[in-house]
Short mmCIF file of C-alpha atoms in Angstrom, two decimals:
data_model
loop_
_atom_site.label_atom_id
_atom_site.label_comp_id
_atom_site.label_asym_id
_atom_site.label_seq_id
_atom_site.Cartn_x
_atom_site.Cartn_y
_atom_site.Cartn_z
CA UNK A 1 135.29 -191.83 120.47
CA UNK A 2 133.19 -193.81 117.98
CA UNK A 3 130.70 -194.64 120.72
CA UNK A 4 130.35 -190.99 121.73
CA UNK A 5 129.82 -189.93 118.11
CA UNK A 6 127.22 -192.66 117.61
CA UNK A 7 125.37 -191.68 120.79
CA UNK A 8 125.42 -188.02 119.75
CA UNK A 9 124.01 -188.89 116.34
CA UNK A 10 121.31 -191.03 117.92
CA UNK A 11 120.38 -188.22 120.30
CA UNK A 12 120.26 -185.75 117.42
CA UNK A 13 117.96 -188.05 115.45
CA UNK A 14 115.70 -188.49 118.47
CA UNK A 15 115.46 -184.75 119.08
CA UNK A 16 114.72 -184.08 115.42
CA UNK A 17 112.14 -186.88 115.34
CA UNK A 18 110.24 -185.39 118.27
CA UNK A 19 110.24 -181.98 116.61
CA UNK A 20 109.13 -183.13 113.16
CA UNK A 21 106.82 -186.06 113.90
CA UNK A 22 103.13 -185.21 113.50
CA UNK A 23 100.29 -187.59 114.25
CA UNK A 24 96.54 -187.54 114.00
CA UNK A 25 95.57 -190.24 116.51
CA UNK A 26 91.86 -189.75 115.85
CA UNK A 27 92.33 -191.17 112.34
CA UNK A 28 95.34 -193.42 113.01
CA UNK A 29 97.82 -191.53 110.84
CA UNK A 30 101.28 -190.01 111.30
CA UNK A 31 103.98 -188.34 109.22
CA UNK A 32 107.69 -188.23 110.06
CA UNK A 33 109.82 -185.72 108.11
CA UNK A 34 112.77 -185.81 110.50
CA UNK A 35 115.00 -187.61 107.99
CA UNK A 36 114.60 -184.89 105.38
CA UNK A 37 117.54 -182.47 105.11
CA UNK A 38 115.69 -179.19 105.41
CA UNK A 39 116.46 -176.23 107.63
CA UNK A 40 113.79 -175.20 110.10
CA UNK A 41 113.90 -171.73 108.58
CA UNK A 42 112.04 -173.24 105.60
CA UNK A 43 108.76 -172.52 107.37
CA UNK A 44 109.65 -168.84 107.67
CA UNK A 45 111.18 -168.32 104.22
CA UNK A 46 108.20 -170.00 102.56
CA UNK A 47 105.57 -168.41 104.80
CA UNK A 48 104.12 -166.11 102.07
CA UNK A 49 103.92 -169.01 99.59
CA UNK A 50 102.35 -171.24 102.23
CA UNK A 51 99.63 -168.69 102.95
CA UNK A 52 99.07 -168.27 99.22
CA UNK A 53 98.68 -172.06 98.86
CA UNK A 54 96.17 -172.20 101.71
CA UNK A 55 94.19 -169.38 100.11
CA UNK A 56 94.27 -170.98 96.66
CA UNK A 57 93.00 -174.27 98.08
CA UNK A 58 90.19 -172.47 99.88
CA UNK A 59 89.16 -170.82 96.61
CA UNK A 60 89.38 -174.14 94.78
CA UNK A 61 87.08 -175.87 97.26
CA UNK A 62 84.68 -172.92 97.02
CA UNK A 63 84.29 -173.45 93.27
CA UNK A 64 86.84 -171.11 91.67
CA UNK A 65 87.72 -171.77 88.02
CA UNK A 66 90.92 -173.77 88.32
CA UNK A 67 91.22 -175.11 84.77
CA UNK A 68 91.22 -171.95 82.65
CA UNK A 69 91.93 -173.93 79.46
CA UNK A 70 88.41 -175.35 79.64
CA UNK A 71 86.75 -172.91 82.06
CA UNK A 72 86.18 -175.63 84.65
CA UNK A 73 85.95 -175.85 88.39
CA UNK A 74 87.90 -178.63 90.11
CA UNK A 75 85.69 -180.35 92.65
CA UNK A 76 87.04 -183.75 93.59
CA UNK A 77 86.95 -182.65 97.25
CA UNK A 78 83.17 -182.38 96.97
CA UNK A 79 82.86 -186.08 96.16
CA UNK A 80 83.51 -187.01 99.80
CA UNK A 81 81.75 -183.98 101.30
CA UNK A 82 78.99 -182.68 99.06
CA UNK A 83 78.17 -179.88 101.51
CA UNK A 84 81.26 -178.08 100.17
CA UNK A 85 79.91 -178.11 96.61
CA UNK A 86 77.87 -175.37 94.97
CA UNK A 87 74.25 -175.85 95.99
CA UNK A 88 73.13 -176.86 92.50
CA UNK A 89 75.53 -179.85 92.49
CA UNK A 90 74.94 -181.34 95.93
CA UNK A 91 71.88 -183.42 95.12
CA UNK A 92 73.51 -184.77 91.96
CA UNK A 93 76.66 -185.81 93.84
CA UNK A 94 74.71 -187.58 96.58
CA UNK A 95 72.23 -189.08 94.13
CA UNK A 96 74.95 -190.50 91.91
CA UNK A 97 76.73 -192.10 94.85
CA UNK A 98 73.49 -193.66 96.06
CA UNK A 99 72.71 -194.89 92.54
CA UNK A 100 76.07 -196.62 92.11
CA UNK A 101 75.77 -198.35 95.48
CA UNK A 102 72.16 -199.36 94.81
CA UNK A 103 73.12 -200.76 91.40
CA UNK A 104 75.88 -202.87 92.95
CA UNK A 105 73.53 -204.11 95.68
CA UNK A 106 70.99 -205.13 93.04
CA UNK A 107 73.67 -207.02 91.11
CA UNK A 108 74.74 -208.83 94.28
CA UNK A 109 71.13 -209.66 95.13
CA UNK A 110 70.39 -211.01 91.65
CA UNK A 111 67.87 -208.28 90.86
CA UNK A 112 70.01 -207.37 87.86
CA UNK A 113 71.06 -210.47 85.94
CA UNK A 114 73.14 -211.36 82.92
CA UNK A 115 71.33 -212.05 79.65
CA UNK A 116 71.32 -215.80 80.40
CA UNK A 117 69.37 -215.21 83.62
CA UNK A 118 72.34 -215.98 85.87
CA UNK A 119 73.97 -213.72 88.44
CA UNK A 120 76.98 -211.73 87.34
CA UNK A 121 80.27 -213.21 88.53
CA UNK A 122 82.84 -210.88 87.00
CA UNK A 123 83.29 -207.23 86.07
CA UNK A 124 85.41 -205.93 83.20
CA UNK A 125 86.52 -202.29 83.40
CA UNK A 126 87.32 -200.62 80.08
CA UNK A 127 89.17 -197.34 80.62
CA UNK A 128 92.57 -195.70 80.61
CA UNK A 129 94.56 -193.40 82.86
CA UNK A 130 92.57 -192.33 85.89
CA UNK A 131 89.57 -194.27 84.60
CA UNK A 132 91.52 -197.46 85.21
CA UNK A 133 94.31 -196.66 87.70
CA UNK A 134 91.96 -195.70 90.51
CA UNK A 135 89.77 -198.80 90.21
CA UNK A 136 92.89 -200.95 89.84
CA UNK A 137 94.40 -199.58 93.04
CA UNK A 138 91.15 -200.14 94.94
CA UNK A 139 90.85 -203.67 93.54
CA UNK A 140 94.40 -204.54 94.63
CA UNK A 141 94.33 -202.84 98.01
CA UNK A 142 90.95 -203.08 99.70
CA UNK A 143 88.65 -205.60 98.04
CA UNK A 144 87.87 -208.73 100.08
CA UNK A 145 90.09 -211.75 99.48
CA UNK A 146 87.10 -213.44 97.84
CA UNK A 147 85.08 -210.58 96.33
CA UNK A 148 81.49 -211.07 95.15
CA UNK A 149 82.67 -210.25 91.61
CA UNK A 150 86.16 -210.82 90.23
CA UNK A 151 87.60 -207.98 88.15
CA UNK A 152 89.62 -207.52 84.97
CA UNK A 153 90.77 -204.44 83.05
CA UNK A 154 91.18 -203.31 79.47
CA UNK A 155 93.43 -200.33 80.24
CA UNK A 156 95.34 -200.04 76.97
CA UNK A 157 94.79 -200.46 73.26
CA UNK A 158 97.07 -203.51 73.17
CA UNK A 159 95.15 -206.28 71.36
CA UNK A 160 97.34 -209.04 72.75
CA UNK A 161 96.68 -207.89 76.30
CA UNK A 162 92.94 -207.84 75.69
CA UNK A 163 93.03 -211.27 74.02
CA UNK A 164 94.71 -212.74 77.09
CA UNK A 165 92.04 -211.35 79.41
CA UNK A 166 89.23 -212.64 77.18
CA UNK A 167 90.90 -216.05 77.10
CA UNK A 168 91.18 -216.09 80.89
CA UNK A 169 87.49 -215.24 81.24
CA UNK A 170 86.52 -218.04 78.87
CA UNK A 171 82.83 -218.97 79.03
CA UNK A 172 82.46 -216.84 82.15
CA UNK A 173 82.16 -213.84 79.82
CA UNK A 174 78.46 -214.76 79.77
CA UNK A 175 78.22 -213.58 83.38
CA UNK A 176 80.62 -210.65 83.06
CA UNK A 177 79.41 -207.08 83.54
CA UNK A 178 81.41 -204.53 81.53
CA UNK A 179 81.93 -200.94 82.67
CA UNK A 180 83.03 -198.58 79.91
CA UNK A 181 84.51 -195.42 81.43
CA UNK A 182 85.26 -192.33 79.35
CA UNK A 183 84.28 -188.73 80.06
CA UNK A 184 84.09 -187.65 76.43
CA UNK A 185 83.49 -191.03 74.89
CA UNK A 186 86.07 -190.09 72.29
CA UNK A 187 89.20 -191.44 73.99
CA UNK A 188 90.54 -193.82 71.37
CA UNK A 189 92.06 -196.38 73.72
CA UNK A 190 88.76 -196.77 75.58
CA UNK A 191 86.74 -196.74 72.36
CA UNK A 192 88.96 -199.52 71.01
CA UNK A 193 88.60 -201.51 74.23
CA UNK A 194 84.82 -201.18 74.03
CA UNK A 195 84.81 -202.47 70.45
CA UNK A 196 87.11 -205.36 71.41
CA UNK A 197 84.78 -206.23 74.29
CA UNK A 198 81.74 -206.09 72.00
CA UNK A 199 83.50 -208.45 69.59
CA UNK A 200 84.38 -210.87 72.41
CA UNK A 201 80.76 -211.05 73.58
CA UNK A 202 79.52 -211.46 70.00
CA UNK A 203 81.97 -214.31 69.41
CA UNK A 204 80.23 -216.17 72.25
CA UNK A 205 76.78 -215.41 70.84
CA UNK A 206 76.07 -212.80 73.51
CA UNK A 207 74.46 -209.37 73.25
CA UNK A 208 76.94 -206.85 74.61
CA UNK A 209 74.32 -204.23 75.51
CA UNK A 210 72.72 -206.55 78.07
CA UNK A 211 76.03 -206.68 79.94
CA UNK A 212 77.20 -203.08 79.54
CA UNK A 213 77.24 -200.00 81.77
CA UNK A 214 78.56 -196.57 80.77
CA UNK A 215 80.29 -194.08 83.06
CA UNK A 216 80.54 -190.96 80.94
CA UNK A 217 79.67 -187.33 80.45
CA UNK A 218 76.05 -186.40 79.81
CA UNK A 219 75.51 -186.16 76.05
CA UNK A 220 78.93 -187.58 75.15
CA UNK A 221 79.52 -189.93 72.22
CA UNK A 222 79.53 -192.86 74.64
CA UNK A 223 76.37 -191.63 76.37
CA UNK A 224 74.54 -191.45 73.03
CA UNK A 225 75.86 -194.86 71.99
CA UNK A 226 74.76 -196.48 75.26
CA UNK A 227 71.26 -195.00 74.92
CA UNK A 228 70.94 -196.07 71.29
CA UNK A 229 72.12 -199.63 72.02
CA UNK A 230 70.02 -200.04 75.16
CA UNK A 231 72.80 -200.61 77.71
CA UNK A 232 71.86 -201.61 81.25
CA UNK A 233 72.41 -198.14 82.71
CA UNK A 234 74.62 -195.03 82.67
CA UNK A 235 76.34 -193.06 85.41
CA UNK A 236 77.65 -189.51 85.00
CA UNK A 237 81.18 -188.17 84.83
CA UNK A 238 81.38 -184.45 85.50
CA UNK A 239 83.66 -181.99 83.74
CA UNK A 240 84.75 -180.63 87.14
CA UNK A 241 86.38 -183.96 88.10
CA UNK A 242 89.70 -184.75 86.43
CA UNK A 243 90.57 -188.32 85.54
CA UNK A 244 93.47 -188.55 87.99
CA UNK A 245 91.20 -187.46 90.86
CA UNK A 246 88.09 -189.40 89.80
CA UNK A 247 88.38 -192.57 91.91
CA UNK A 248 85.76 -191.26 94.38
CA UNK A 249 83.26 -190.49 91.64
CA UNK A 250 81.23 -193.12 89.77
CA UNK A 251 84.50 -193.95 87.98
CA UNK A 252 85.66 -195.71 91.13
CA UNK A 253 82.61 -196.23 93.31
CA UNK A 254 80.67 -198.55 90.99
CA UNK A 255 83.58 -200.97 90.45
CA UNK A 256 84.50 -200.84 94.14
CA UNK A 257 80.95 -201.49 95.29
CA UNK A 258 80.58 -204.41 92.88
CA UNK A 259 83.65 -205.97 94.51
CA UNK A 260 82.27 -205.56 98.02
CA UNK A 261 84.28 -202.51 99.13
CA UNK A 262 82.78 -200.28 101.83
CA UNK A 263 82.66 -197.24 99.57
CA UNK A 264 81.28 -194.87 102.21
CA UNK A 265 84.24 -195.66 104.48
CA UNK A 266 86.59 -195.05 101.54
CA UNK A 267 85.07 -191.59 101.07
CA UNK A 268 85.06 -191.01 104.83
CA UNK A 269 88.81 -191.59 104.99
CA UNK A 270 89.47 -188.93 102.38
CA UNK A 271 87.03 -186.54 104.06
CA UNK A 272 88.76 -187.06 107.40
CA UNK A 273 92.17 -186.23 105.91
CA UNK A 274 90.61 -183.19 104.21
CA UNK A 275 89.41 -182.00 107.60
CA UNK A 276 92.83 -182.46 109.19
CA UNK A 277 94.73 -180.69 106.40
CA UNK A 278 92.29 -177.95 105.47
CA UNK A 279 92.94 -175.53 108.35
CA UNK A 280 95.88 -176.78 110.41
CA UNK A 281 98.99 -174.53 110.38
CA UNK A 282 101.88 -175.65 108.20
CA UNK A 283 103.91 -177.35 110.96
CA UNK A 284 100.92 -179.56 111.85
CA UNK A 285 99.51 -179.97 108.36
CA UNK A 286 100.51 -183.30 106.81
CA UNK A 287 99.64 -182.26 103.25
CA UNK A 288 101.57 -178.99 103.52
CA UNK A 289 104.49 -180.80 105.14
CA UNK A 290 104.61 -183.18 102.18
CA UNK A 291 104.49 -180.27 99.74
CA UNK A 292 107.26 -178.44 101.61
CA UNK A 293 109.45 -181.55 101.69
CA UNK A 294 109.03 -181.98 97.93
CA UNK A 295 109.93 -178.33 97.52
CA UNK A 296 112.96 -178.58 99.79
CA UNK A 297 114.32 -181.84 98.35
CA UNK A 298 113.95 -180.72 94.76
CA UNK A 299 114.91 -177.07 95.38
CA UNK A 300 111.55 -176.02 94.00
CA UNK A 301 112.45 -177.42 90.58
CA UNK A 302 111.78 -181.15 90.90
CA UNK A 303 115.51 -181.87 91.05
CA UNK A 304 114.94 -185.11 92.98
CA UNK A 305 112.68 -188.07 92.19
CA UNK A 306 110.10 -189.40 94.62
CA UNK A 307 110.54 -193.11 95.38
CA UNK A 308 107.39 -194.56 96.98
CA UNK A 309 107.98 -197.64 99.13
CA UNK A 310 104.86 -199.03 100.80
CA UNK A 311 105.68 -201.89 103.13
CA UNK A 312 102.53 -203.82 102.32
CA UNK A 313 101.79 -206.00 99.29
CA UNK A 314 98.28 -204.62 98.94
CA UNK A 315 99.68 -201.14 98.27
CA UNK A 316 101.95 -202.24 95.42
CA UNK A 317 99.97 -200.15 92.90
CA UNK A 318 100.06 -197.00 95.04
CA UNK A 319 103.28 -195.76 93.44
CA UNK A 320 101.76 -196.27 89.98
CA UNK A 321 98.65 -194.36 91.07
CA UNK A 322 100.81 -191.54 92.41
CA UNK A 323 102.79 -191.43 89.18
CA UNK A 324 99.73 -190.16 87.36
CA UNK A 325 98.44 -187.96 90.18
CA UNK A 326 101.78 -186.23 90.75
CA UNK A 327 103.38 -186.25 87.32
CA UNK A 328 100.32 -185.30 85.28
CA UNK A 329 99.44 -182.59 87.77
CA UNK A 330 102.89 -181.08 88.23
CA UNK A 331 104.72 -181.86 84.99
CA UNK A 332 104.24 -178.50 83.25
CA UNK A 333 106.29 -176.52 80.74
CA UNK A 334 104.97 -173.12 81.77
CA UNK A 335 104.16 -171.53 85.10
CA UNK A 336 101.08 -169.41 85.73
CA UNK A 337 102.91 -166.32 84.48
CA UNK A 338 103.76 -167.94 81.15
CA UNK A 339 107.44 -168.52 81.92
CA UNK A 340 109.11 -171.72 80.71
CA UNK A 341 109.90 -173.65 83.90
CA UNK A 342 109.64 -177.36 82.96
CA UNK A 343 108.36 -178.30 86.40
CA UNK A 344 107.55 -181.75 87.74
CA UNK A 345 108.50 -184.54 90.13
CA UNK A 346 109.29 -188.00 88.77
CA UNK A 347 107.66 -190.80 90.78
CA UNK A 348 108.50 -194.49 90.86
CA UNK A 349 108.43 -197.36 93.30
CA UNK A 350 107.23 -200.86 94.01
CA UNK A 351 107.06 -202.20 97.57
CA UNK A 352 109.17 -203.14 100.56
CA UNK A 353 110.92 -205.31 101.37
CA UNK A 354 110.96 -206.57 97.77
CA UNK A 355 112.90 -203.51 96.66
CA UNK A 356 115.72 -204.24 99.10
CA UNK A 357 116.60 -207.05 96.68
CA UNK A 358 116.34 -204.71 93.68
CA UNK A 359 117.03 -201.00 93.33
CA UNK A 360 117.59 -200.07 97.00
CA UNK A 361 121.25 -200.91 96.28
CA UNK A 362 121.41 -197.85 94.03
CA UNK A 363 119.38 -195.74 96.43
CA UNK A 364 121.96 -196.28 99.14
CA UNK A 365 125.20 -196.30 97.17
CA UNK A 366 124.43 -194.73 93.78
CA UNK A 367 123.43 -191.31 92.53
CA UNK A 368 121.66 -189.25 95.20
CA UNK A 369 118.85 -187.90 93.00
CA UNK A 370 115.80 -188.95 95.01
CA UNK A 371 113.97 -188.96 98.30
CA UNK A 372 111.99 -191.91 99.63
CA UNK A 373 108.44 -191.94 100.91
CA UNK A 374 108.03 -194.97 103.16
CA UNK A 375 104.48 -196.09 103.92
CA UNK A 376 104.27 -198.08 107.13
CA UNK A 377 101.25 -200.18 108.06
CA UNK A 378 101.14 -200.96 111.78
CA UNK A 379 98.90 -204.01 111.67
CA UNK A 380 100.82 -206.96 110.24
CA UNK A 381 97.90 -209.23 109.30
CA UNK A 382 94.23 -209.93 109.94
CA UNK A 383 94.70 -213.59 110.79
CA UNK A 384 96.48 -215.12 113.77
CA UNK A 385 100.21 -215.02 113.26
CA UNK A 386 102.95 -217.45 114.14
CA UNK A 387 106.65 -217.19 114.81
CA UNK A 388 108.96 -217.89 111.88
CA UNK A 389 111.75 -218.15 114.43
CA UNK A 390 111.66 -217.87 118.22
CA UNK A 391 110.22 -214.52 119.22
CA UNK A 392 109.73 -213.13 115.69
CA UNK A 393 106.93 -213.20 113.10
CA UNK A 394 107.00 -212.37 109.39
CA UNK A 395 105.47 -209.02 110.30
CA UNK A 396 108.31 -208.32 112.71
CA UNK A 397 110.75 -208.89 109.89
CA UNK A 398 108.82 -206.55 107.58
CA UNK A 399 109.01 -203.80 110.20
CA UNK A 400 112.68 -204.54 110.74
CA UNK A 401 113.43 -204.26 107.04
CA UNK A 402 111.60 -200.92 106.83
CA UNK A 403 113.50 -199.47 109.77
CA UNK A 404 116.75 -200.99 108.59
CA UNK A 405 116.40 -199.55 105.09
CA UNK A 406 115.48 -196.13 106.48
CA UNK A 407 118.54 -196.17 108.74
CA UNK A 408 120.85 -197.43 105.99
CA UNK A 409 119.72 -194.63 103.67
CA UNK A 410 120.12 -192.00 106.38
CA UNK A 411 123.70 -193.17 107.03
CA UNK A 412 124.51 -192.17 103.45
CA UNK A 413 122.67 -188.85 103.61
CA UNK A 414 119.66 -190.08 101.63
CA UNK A 415 116.42 -188.31 102.56
CA UNK A 416 113.16 -190.00 103.49
CA UNK A 417 109.63 -189.33 104.71
CA UNK A 418 107.65 -191.96 106.61
CA UNK A 419 103.86 -192.07 106.52
CA UNK A 420 102.11 -194.47 108.88
CA UNK A 421 98.59 -195.88 109.01
CA UNK A 422 97.15 -198.47 111.36
CA UNK A 423 96.01 -200.92 108.68
CA UNK A 424 95.09 -201.15 105.02
CA UNK A 425 91.35 -200.55 104.85
CA UNK A 426 88.85 -198.58 102.81
CA UNK A 427 89.19 -195.73 105.30
CA UNK A 428 93.00 -195.60 105.32
CA UNK A 429 93.33 -195.87 101.54
CA UNK A 430 90.90 -192.98 101.29
CA UNK A 431 92.92 -190.86 103.70
CA UNK A 432 96.18 -191.58 101.86
CA UNK A 433 94.67 -190.58 98.52
CA UNK A 434 93.19 -187.47 100.11
CA UNK A 435 96.57 -186.58 101.59
CA UNK A 436 98.42 -186.71 98.29
CA UNK A 437 95.67 -184.91 96.38
CA UNK A 438 95.92 -181.94 98.72
CA UNK A 439 99.73 -182.06 98.80
CA UNK A 440 99.76 -181.85 95.00
CA UNK A 441 97.51 -178.79 95.13
CA UNK A 442 99.64 -177.09 97.76
CA UNK A 443 102.91 -177.84 95.95
CA UNK A 444 101.55 -176.53 92.65
CA UNK A 445 100.99 -173.16 94.29
CA UNK A 446 104.44 -173.20 95.89
CA UNK A 447 106.03 -173.56 92.42
CA UNK A 448 103.39 -171.44 90.63
CA UNK A 449 101.97 -173.99 88.16
CA UNK A 450 98.45 -175.14 87.34
CA UNK A 451 97.92 -178.65 88.68
CA UNK A 452 94.57 -179.11 86.99
CA UNK A 453 95.21 -179.12 83.26
CA UNK A 454 97.31 -181.39 81.03
CA UNK A 455 98.19 -179.82 77.65
CA UNK A 456 100.99 -182.35 77.07
CA UNK A 457 98.51 -185.22 77.03
CA UNK A 458 96.47 -183.55 74.32
CA UNK A 459 99.61 -182.92 72.24
CA UNK A 460 100.37 -186.65 72.23
CA UNK A 461 96.82 -187.51 71.19
CA UNK A 462 96.96 -185.08 68.28
CA UNK A 463 100.30 -186.47 67.10
CA UNK A 464 98.92 -190.03 67.24
CA UNK A 465 95.88 -188.99 65.20
CA UNK A 466 98.14 -187.48 62.54
CA UNK A 467 100.30 -190.63 62.46
CA UNK A 468 97.27 -192.89 61.97
CA UNK A 469 95.88 -190.70 59.18
CA UNK A 470 99.20 -190.81 57.36
CA UNK A 471 99.49 -194.57 57.87
CA UNK A 472 96.18 -194.97 56.07
CA UNK A 473 97.59 -192.92 53.21
CA UNK A 474 100.71 -195.12 53.12
CA UNK A 475 98.58 -198.24 52.87
CA UNK A 476 96.61 -196.77 49.98
CA UNK A 477 99.79 -195.73 48.18
CA UNK A 478 101.41 -199.17 48.20
CA UNK A 479 101.49 -201.03 44.90
CA UNK A 480 102.76 -204.35 43.63
CA UNK A 481 106.03 -202.84 42.44
CA UNK A 482 107.08 -201.83 45.93
CA UNK A 483 108.26 -198.50 47.31
CA UNK A 484 111.02 -197.45 49.66
CA UNK A 485 110.41 -195.22 52.66
CA UNK A 486 112.02 -192.32 50.79
CA UNK A 487 109.69 -192.86 47.84
CA UNK A 488 106.65 -193.12 50.11
CA UNK A 489 107.69 -189.98 51.96
CA UNK A 490 108.17 -187.99 48.77
CA UNK A 491 104.91 -189.23 47.28
CA UNK A 492 102.82 -188.44 50.36
CA UNK A 493 104.78 -185.52 51.85
CA UNK A 494 105.49 -187.63 54.94
CA UNK A 495 108.74 -187.83 56.90
CA UNK A 496 110.70 -190.81 55.53
CA UNK A 497 111.36 -192.26 58.98
CA UNK A 498 107.65 -192.08 59.84
CA UNK A 499 106.82 -193.69 56.49
CA UNK A 500 109.24 -196.54 57.26
CA UNK A 501 107.68 -197.16 60.70
CA UNK A 502 104.15 -197.05 59.24
CA UNK A 503 104.98 -199.47 56.44
CA UNK A 504 106.89 -201.79 58.79
CA UNK A 505 103.89 -201.92 61.13
CA UNK A 506 101.58 -202.71 58.23
CA UNK A 507 103.93 -205.48 57.07
CA UNK A 508 104.25 -206.96 60.57
CA UNK A 509 100.47 -207.27 60.77
CA UNK A 510 99.78 -208.74 57.34
CA UNK A 511 98.55 -205.57 55.64
CA UNK A 512 101.65 -205.11 53.46
CA UNK A 513 104.70 -206.99 52.24
CA UNK A 514 108.33 -206.13 52.90
CA UNK A 515 111.48 -207.09 51.03
CA UNK A 516 114.31 -206.24 53.44
CA UNK A 517 117.30 -204.40 52.05
CA UNK A 518 120.77 -203.95 53.48
CA UNK A 519 119.57 -200.80 55.30
CA UNK A 520 116.14 -199.45 56.26
CA UNK A 521 116.37 -197.07 53.30
CA UNK A 522 116.68 -200.07 50.95
CA UNK A 523 113.61 -201.90 52.32
CA UNK A 524 110.81 -202.09 49.77
CA UNK A 525 107.13 -202.25 50.77
CA UNK A 526 104.30 -203.42 48.55
CA UNK A 527 100.60 -204.18 48.70
CA UNK A 528 99.44 -207.60 49.84
#
């Protein structure tokens, strides 16, 4: 009886796999949604929404205003196919790409040198969010094992983190090229990173401007600063490219090219996926299938998290990249009609088979609040392999662990999607990014939200600005006698808890003194 039930289940899985496995052999990609628990009627019930999503994407690619908050078009699809862009932008898109690649080639050839007359050996990227995540993913996934320039990142305003990177660079900072990436030039984390970098160069007796490149908006604060200081060069960031979709603009192409990445193949991969998912019907359209699976799993409300498990070390940052792309795009309080919907999909992940020794235990036996996206890479390695035991290589084991984890999850009714590519290359990373970008756009229409603005990010920035202003007031108010948080709050019309955190921070960093009391309310803060 058990054998018959097992055979029936196997047959059912096989039948469902054949029905819901889609492949694009011309680009070496496939998607398997057979282990998702959706009813086939989903395609019919969502047919009107699917057609609306296709139409909205067509309008987006044609230049419709998609970010009404700022009156902007959204044109990241044009970066890999400029013929889709409005005519007045095509030459600028192509020209900027050529300029970034030419600049990198000149650095490699020694036509552009460091101030000491030596060739550049390292690149430091100063940016945050999409201005760092995209270049970081590219650096981890598709740069050569021994790139022409090593790379480091200032991607936060954490002074300790920046100090560690500067210490690791050591004297090699003299041959380090710094890219400062900020659309407005006013992003505080990036501004702080730029100032920290300037100070590090100065400490070594070096002129920062002779090692600096700006990637920024025309006429921005950073653009003006770079011109005034005589930086090496500047590349544009356009207001129609959002940070989380900017990796194929100068934000990503200059750093990638400096590291020896085949940038044109990277763009070609995304363009190829765009072609496959632009016009195919829903059942054959990988991006729409992803969007529909997200919709089905989360009941259109993001009720389940997306766990991203790439079975390849080089894709370890892909889940982090998708966190921003998906969560910043879809995490919205209001829908397009102004209704409070609190939409979004939480994304997390690391890599297989590492995670089988970590949180896969909970995925199989714990709370069923997720679906998995496996990413399978067919080619195990570029070098000649060997058998770790008779008949089996390390790559065989990796494939076995992927299939075993997928089966173990399915046994417990845990849903999963499997995406497959032939290898990790510039082309395949491009097609994966292109796939998820379009899936995000499709899903946003399915749940009626705007994927291309981020009001919550701005709210956090404003709150931080207010906090810093008040902390300056706290510092000025401190005296030798000492004040409690309640006294500071009353004196400055500041929340007492905020006043305590501000004063504690000042004390921890040598700008104030603290005499601890029995409770936080009894702590007294005074001037140094």
